[in-house]
Amino acid sequence: MSDLGDAAARVGEKITELLDVFDLSFFMSGSLSMSAILLMLPESIPNPVRGDAVSGAVIFGLVLGSYVLGLLCFALGRPLRGVLGLPMWRVIRRALRRQPTESTTESGFVEHEVVLGALRAQCVTPAELERYFSFPPSAAKDPRAVMALYTRMWVHVRSYSSMSASFALLKRYWMLSAAYDGIAIAALVWLLPVWVVFGDTSRIHAHPALLTGLILLATLSCWHRAQAYKRYQIEEIAATVAHWFNLLGKKEFEGGSASAMAEGGSMPDAQQAASSEPLG
């Protein structure tokens, strides 16, 4: 069973590397949006979605356009998740439960509070944060200082080879969260062909209103999953830092061993920018 688990872990790492190199997390939402747009083109225009033959230049343009659309979906999906996605999802869940819920998870996702909560759950002391990250206890009341600490923890994890496995897992969480944010917007784009192309109910076996409901449910589910991976990401980085403090930090930090530093431990541009936002 251990060999099977190791093989599965290696496959997961290869998939992460593939997403890392080709930014497939953006291509997924971009290609989904591009398909919806192509369905609305007039029949006089050659359309690969309908099986029409197209030139190589058109295919290249579609690939490049899908990547750009994927970036736009991500740029829209992440902020809209906090504005629309989670409040609507909480209303639906509370209606189904028929009772109000006041826990931290249900009442909202306040990022700096989640960071502090994860550090407390891992028993990271204010003295350790002040010693290793120059984070004074009084700064815990400032949300911007807490998020600056979170960005510093990202830098810390990617700087030591002893935490390379955790860094790979953190990148995987980031990419999955980004993919779900983008797919949520791509699903909303499909509302256009649902009503423009499929408005004639004789052409399909489902009413557009039913398809609209399914699309909205899929969008909320994607936003919910993106937020879950964001929480996993915060909890993982807090656990990694706590593990480093307890088992590895004193030797590596106080000894100043240059061999502990990872060689070229940098993130792709899109992900590095997202981590400096920090990873909003």
Coordinates of C-alpha atoms in Angstrom, one line a residue:
M1 CA 0.0 0.0 0.0
S2 CA 2.9 2.3 0.7
D3 CA 4.3 1.8 -2.8
L4 CA 0.8 2.6 -4.2
G5 CA 0.6 5.8 -2.1
D6 CA 4.1 6.9 -3.2
A7 CA 3.2 6.3 -6.8
A8 CA 0.0 8.3 -6.4
A9 CA 2.0 11.1 -4.8
R10 CA 4.5 11.2 -7.7
V11 CA 1.6 11.3 -10.2
G12 CA 0.1 14.3 -8.2
E13 CA 3.5 16.0 -8.3
K14 CA 3.8 15.5 -12.1
I15 CA 0.3 16.9 -12.6
T16 CA 1.2 19.9 -10.5
E17 CA 4.4 20.5 -12.5
L18 CA 2.4 20.3 -15.7
L19 CA -0.1 22.9 -14.4
D20 CA 2.9 24.9 -13.2
V21 CA 4.6 25.0 -16.6
F22 CA 1.6 25.5 -18.9
D23 CA -0.7 27.4 -16.6
L24 CA -3.4 24.8 -17.3
S25 CA -5.4 26.2 -14.4
F26 CA -6.1 29.2 -16.6
F27 CA -6.6 27.2 -19.8
M28 CA -9.4 25.2 -18.2
S29 CA -11.6 28.1 -17.5
G30 CA -10.5 29.9 -20.7
S31 CA -11.3 27.0 -23.0
L32 CA -14.7 26.6 -21.3
S33 CA -15.5 30.3 -21.9
M34 CA -14.2 30.1 -25.5
S35 CA -16.5 27.2 -26.2
A36 CA -19.5 29.2 -25.0
I37 CA -18.5 32.2 -27.2
L38 CA -18.0 30.0 -30.3
L39 CA -21.5 28.6 -30.0
M40 CA -22.9 32.1 -30.4
L41 CA -21.0 32.8 -33.7
P42 CA -23.1 32.9 -36.9
E43 CA -23.2 29.7 -38.9
S44 CA -21.5 31.5 -41.8
I45 CA -18.2 31.6 -39.7
P46 CA -16.2 28.4 -39.6
N47 CA -16.6 27.0 -36.1
P48 CA -14.4 24.2 -34.7
V49 CA -17.1 23.5 -32.0
R50 CA -19.4 22.4 -34.8
G51 CA -16.7 20.3 -36.4
D52 CA -15.8 22.8 -39.2
A53 CA -12.2 22.7 -40.6
V54 CA -10.1 25.8 -39.5
S55 CA -6.6 26.9 -40.3
G56 CA -3.6 26.6 -38.0
A57 CA -3.6 30.3 -37.5
V58 CA -7.2 30.2 -36.2
I59 CA -6.3 27.3 -33.8
F60 CA -3.3 29.3 -32.5
G61 CA -5.6 32.3 -32.0
L62 CA -8.1 30.2 -30.2
V63 CA -5.4 28.8 -27.9
L64 CA -4.1 32.3 -27.1
G65 CA -7.6 33.6 -26.7
S66 CA -8.4 30.8 -24.3
Y67 CA -5.4 31.7 -22.1
V68 CA -6.4 35.4 -22.1
L69 CA -10.0 34.5 -21.2
G70 CA -8.7 32.2 -18.4
L71 CA -6.8 35.1 -16.9
L72 CA -9.9 37.3 -17.1
C73 CA -12.0 34.6 -15.5
F74 CA -9.5 34.3 -12.6
A75 CA -9.3 38.1 -12.2
L76 CA -13.1 38.3 -12.0
G77 CA -13.7 35.1 -10.1
R78 CA -11.5 35.8 -7.1
P79 CA -13.0 39.1 -6.0
L80 CA -16.6 38.1 -6.9
R81 CA -16.2 35.0 -4.8
G82 CA -16.1 37.2 -1.7
V83 CA -18.8 39.7 -2.9
L84 CA -21.3 37.3 -4.3
G85 CA -20.4 33.6 -4.0
L86 CA -20.0 33.0 -0.3
P87 CA -22.9 35.2 0.9
M88 CA -25.3 33.4 -1.5
W89 CA -23.9 30.0 -0.6
R90 CA -24.4 30.8 3.1
V91 CA -28.0 31.9 2.5
I92 CA -28.8 28.6 0.7
R93 CA -27.1 26.5 3.4
R94 CA -28.9 28.3 6.2
A95 CA -32.2 27.9 4.4
L96 CA -31.7 24.2 4.0
R97 CA -30.7 23.8 7.6
R98 CA -33.6 26.1 8.7
Q99 CA -31.5 27.6 11.5
P100 CA -28.9 30.4 11.8
T101 CA -25.3 29.5 12.1
E102 CA -22.8 31.8 13.8
S103 CA -19.6 29.8 13.5
T104 CA -16.5 31.4 11.9
T105 CA -16.7 29.2 8.9
E106 CA -20.4 30.1 8.2
S107 CA -20.4 33.8 9.1
G108 CA -17.6 34.7 6.7
F109 CA -14.0 34.2 5.6
V110 CA -12.0 37.0 7.1
E111 CA -8.5 36.2 5.8
H112 CA -6.4 37.7 8.6
E113 CA -8.6 36.1 11.3
V114 CA -8.2 32.7 9.6
V115 CA -4.4 33.2 9.5
L116 CA -4.3 34.0 13.2
G117 CA -6.7 31.1 14.1
A118 CA -4.5 28.7 12.2
L119 CA -1.4 29.8 14.0
R120 CA -3.1 29.5 17.3
A121 CA -4.4 26.1 16.5
Q122 CA -0.8 25.0 15.8
C123 CA 0.4 26.5 19.1
V124 CA 2.7 29.0 17.5
T125 CA 3.7 31.5 20.2
P126 CA 4.0 35.2 19.8
A127 CA 7.6 34.9 21.0
E128 CA 8.4 32.6 18.0
L129 CA 6.8 34.9 15.5
E130 CA 8.7 37.9 16.9
R131 CA 12.0 36.0 16.9
Y132 CA 11.9 34.4 13.5
F133 CA 9.6 36.8 11.6
S134 CA 10.1 40.1 13.5
F135 CA 6.3 40.2 14.1
P136 CA 5.6 41.9 17.4
P137 CA 2.5 40.7 19.4
S138 CA 0.9 44.1 19.1
A139 CA 0.8 43.8 15.3
A140 CA -1.8 41.0 15.6
K141 CA -4.5 43.7 15.8
D142 CA -3.6 45.1 12.4
P143 CA -5.0 43.1 9.5
R144 CA -2.4 44.4 7.0
A145 CA 0.4 43.4 9.3
V146 CA -1.1 39.9 9.7
M147 CA -1.3 39.5 5.9
A148 CA 2.3 40.8 5.6
L149 CA 3.2 38.0 8.0
Y150 CA 1.4 35.5 5.8
T151 CA 3.3 36.7 2.8
R152 CA 6.5 36.4 4.8
M153 CA 5.6 32.8 5.7
W154 CA 5.3 32.0 2.0
V155 CA 8.8 33.3 1.5
H156 CA 10.0 31.4 4.5
V157 CA 8.6 28.0 3.3
R158 CA 10.0 28.3 -0.2
S159 CA 13.5 29.3 1.1
Y160 CA 14.4 26.1 2.8
S161 CA 14.8 22.7 1.1
S162 CA 13.6 20.9 4.2
M163 CA 10.1 22.3 3.4
S164 CA 10.1 21.6 -0.3
A165 CA 7.3 19.0 0.0
S166 CA 5.1 21.4 1.9
F167 CA 5.8 24.1 -0.7
A168 CA 4.7 21.8 -3.5
L169 CA 1.5 21.1 -1.6
L170 CA 0.9 24.8 -1.1
K171 CA 1.3 25.5 -4.8
R172 CA -1.1 22.7 -5.5
Y173 CA -3.7 24.3 -3.2
W174 CA -3.1 27.6 -4.9
M175 CA -3.6 26.3 -8.4
L176 CA -6.7 24.4 -7.5
S177 CA -8.2 27.4 -5.8
A178 CA -7.4 29.5 -8.9
A179 CA -8.8 26.9 -11.2
Y180 CA -12.2 26.8 -9.3
D181 CA -12.3 30.7 -9.2
G182 CA -11.9 30.8 -13.0
I183 CA -14.3 27.9 -13.8
A184 CA -17.0 29.7 -11.7
I185 CA -16.9 32.7 -14.1
A186 CA -16.6 30.4 -17.1
A187 CA -19.8 28.6 -16.0
L188 CA -21.6 32.0 -15.8
V189 CA -20.5 32.8 -19.4
W190 CA -22.5 29.7 -20.5
L191 CA -25.6 31.6 -19.5
L192 CA -25.3 33.5 -22.8
P193 CA -25.6 30.5 -25.2
V194 CA -28.1 28.9 -22.9
W195 CA -30.5 31.8 -23.6
V196 CA -29.3 32.9 -27.0
V197 CA -28.7 29.6 -28.7
F198 CA -30.8 27.2 -26.7
G199 CA -33.7 29.6 -26.1
D200 CA -35.8 27.5 -28.4
T201 CA -36.8 24.7 -26.1
S202 CA -37.5 22.5 -29.1
R203 CA -33.8 22.1 -29.8
I204 CA -33.0 20.7 -26.4
H205 CA -34.7 18.6 -23.8
A206 CA -34.4 21.0 -20.9
H207 CA -35.8 24.5 -20.4
P208 CA -33.2 27.3 -20.2
A209 CA -34.5 28.2 -16.8
L210 CA -33.5 24.7 -15.5
L211 CA -30.1 25.0 -17.2
T212 CA -29.6 28.4 -15.6
G213 CA -30.3 27.0 -12.1
L214 CA -27.8 24.2 -12.7
I215 CA -25.2 26.7 -13.9
L216 CA -25.7 28.9 -10.9
L217 CA -25.4 25.9 -8.6
A218 CA -22.2 24.9 -10.3
T219 CA -20.8 28.4 -9.9
L220 CA -21.6 28.5 -6.2
S221 CA -20.1 25.1 -5.8
C222 CA -16.9 26.1 -7.5
W223 CA -16.6 29.2 -5.3
H224 CA -17.2 27.2 -2.2
R225 CA -14.4 24.7 -3.2
A226 CA -12.0 27.6 -4.1
Q227 CA -12.6 29.0 -0.6
A228 CA -12.0 25.6 0.9
Y229 CA -8.7 25.2 -0.8
K230 CA -7.7 28.7 0.3
R231 CA -8.4 27.6 3.9
Y232 CA -6.4 24.4 3.4
Q233 CA -3.5 26.6 2.1
I234 CA -3.5 28.8 5.2
E235 CA -3.7 25.9 7.6
E236 CA -0.9 24.0 5.7
I237 CA 1.4 27.0 5.8
A238 CA 0.7 27.5 9.5
A239 CA 1.4 23.8 10.2
T240 CA 4.6 23.9 8.2
V241 CA 5.9 26.9 10.1
A242 CA 5.0 25.3 13.4
H243 CA 6.7 22.1 12.4
W244 CA 9.8 24.1 11.4
F245 CA 9.8 25.9 14.8
N246 CA 9.6 22.7 16.8
L247 CA 11.9 20.4 14.9
L248 CA 14.1 22.2 12.3
G249 CA 14.1 25.9 12.9
K250 CA 16.6 26.2 15.7
K251 CA 19.3 24.2 13.9
E252 CA 18.8 25.8 10.4
F253 CA 18.0 29.3 11.6
E254 CA 20.7 29.7 14.3
G255 CA 23.3 27.7 12.3
G256 CA 22.7 29.7 9.1
S257 CA 23.5 26.7 6.9
A258 CA 23.6 27.8 3.3
S259 CA 23.0 24.3 2.2
A260 CA 19.5 24.5 3.7
M261 CA 18.5 27.0 1.1
A262 CA 16.6 25.7 -1.9
E263 CA 18.1 26.2 -5.3
G264 CA 15.9 28.6 -7.2
G265 CA 12.8 28.0 -5.1
S266 CA 10.7 30.5 -6.9
M267 CA 7.0 30.5 -8.0
P268 CA 5.7 31.1 -11.5
D269 CA 5.0 34.8 -12.2
A270 CA 1.2 34.5 -11.9
Q271 CA 1.4 32.5 -8.7
Q272 CA 4.2 34.7 -7.2
A273 CA 2.1 37.8 -7.9
A274 CA -0.9 36.1 -6.3
S275 CA 1.1 35.3 -3.2
S276 CA 2.2 38.9 -2.9
E277 CA -1.4 40.1 -3.0
P278 CA -1.1 38.2 -0.6
L279 CA -2.9 35.2 -2.3
G280 CA -6.3 36.9 -2.1

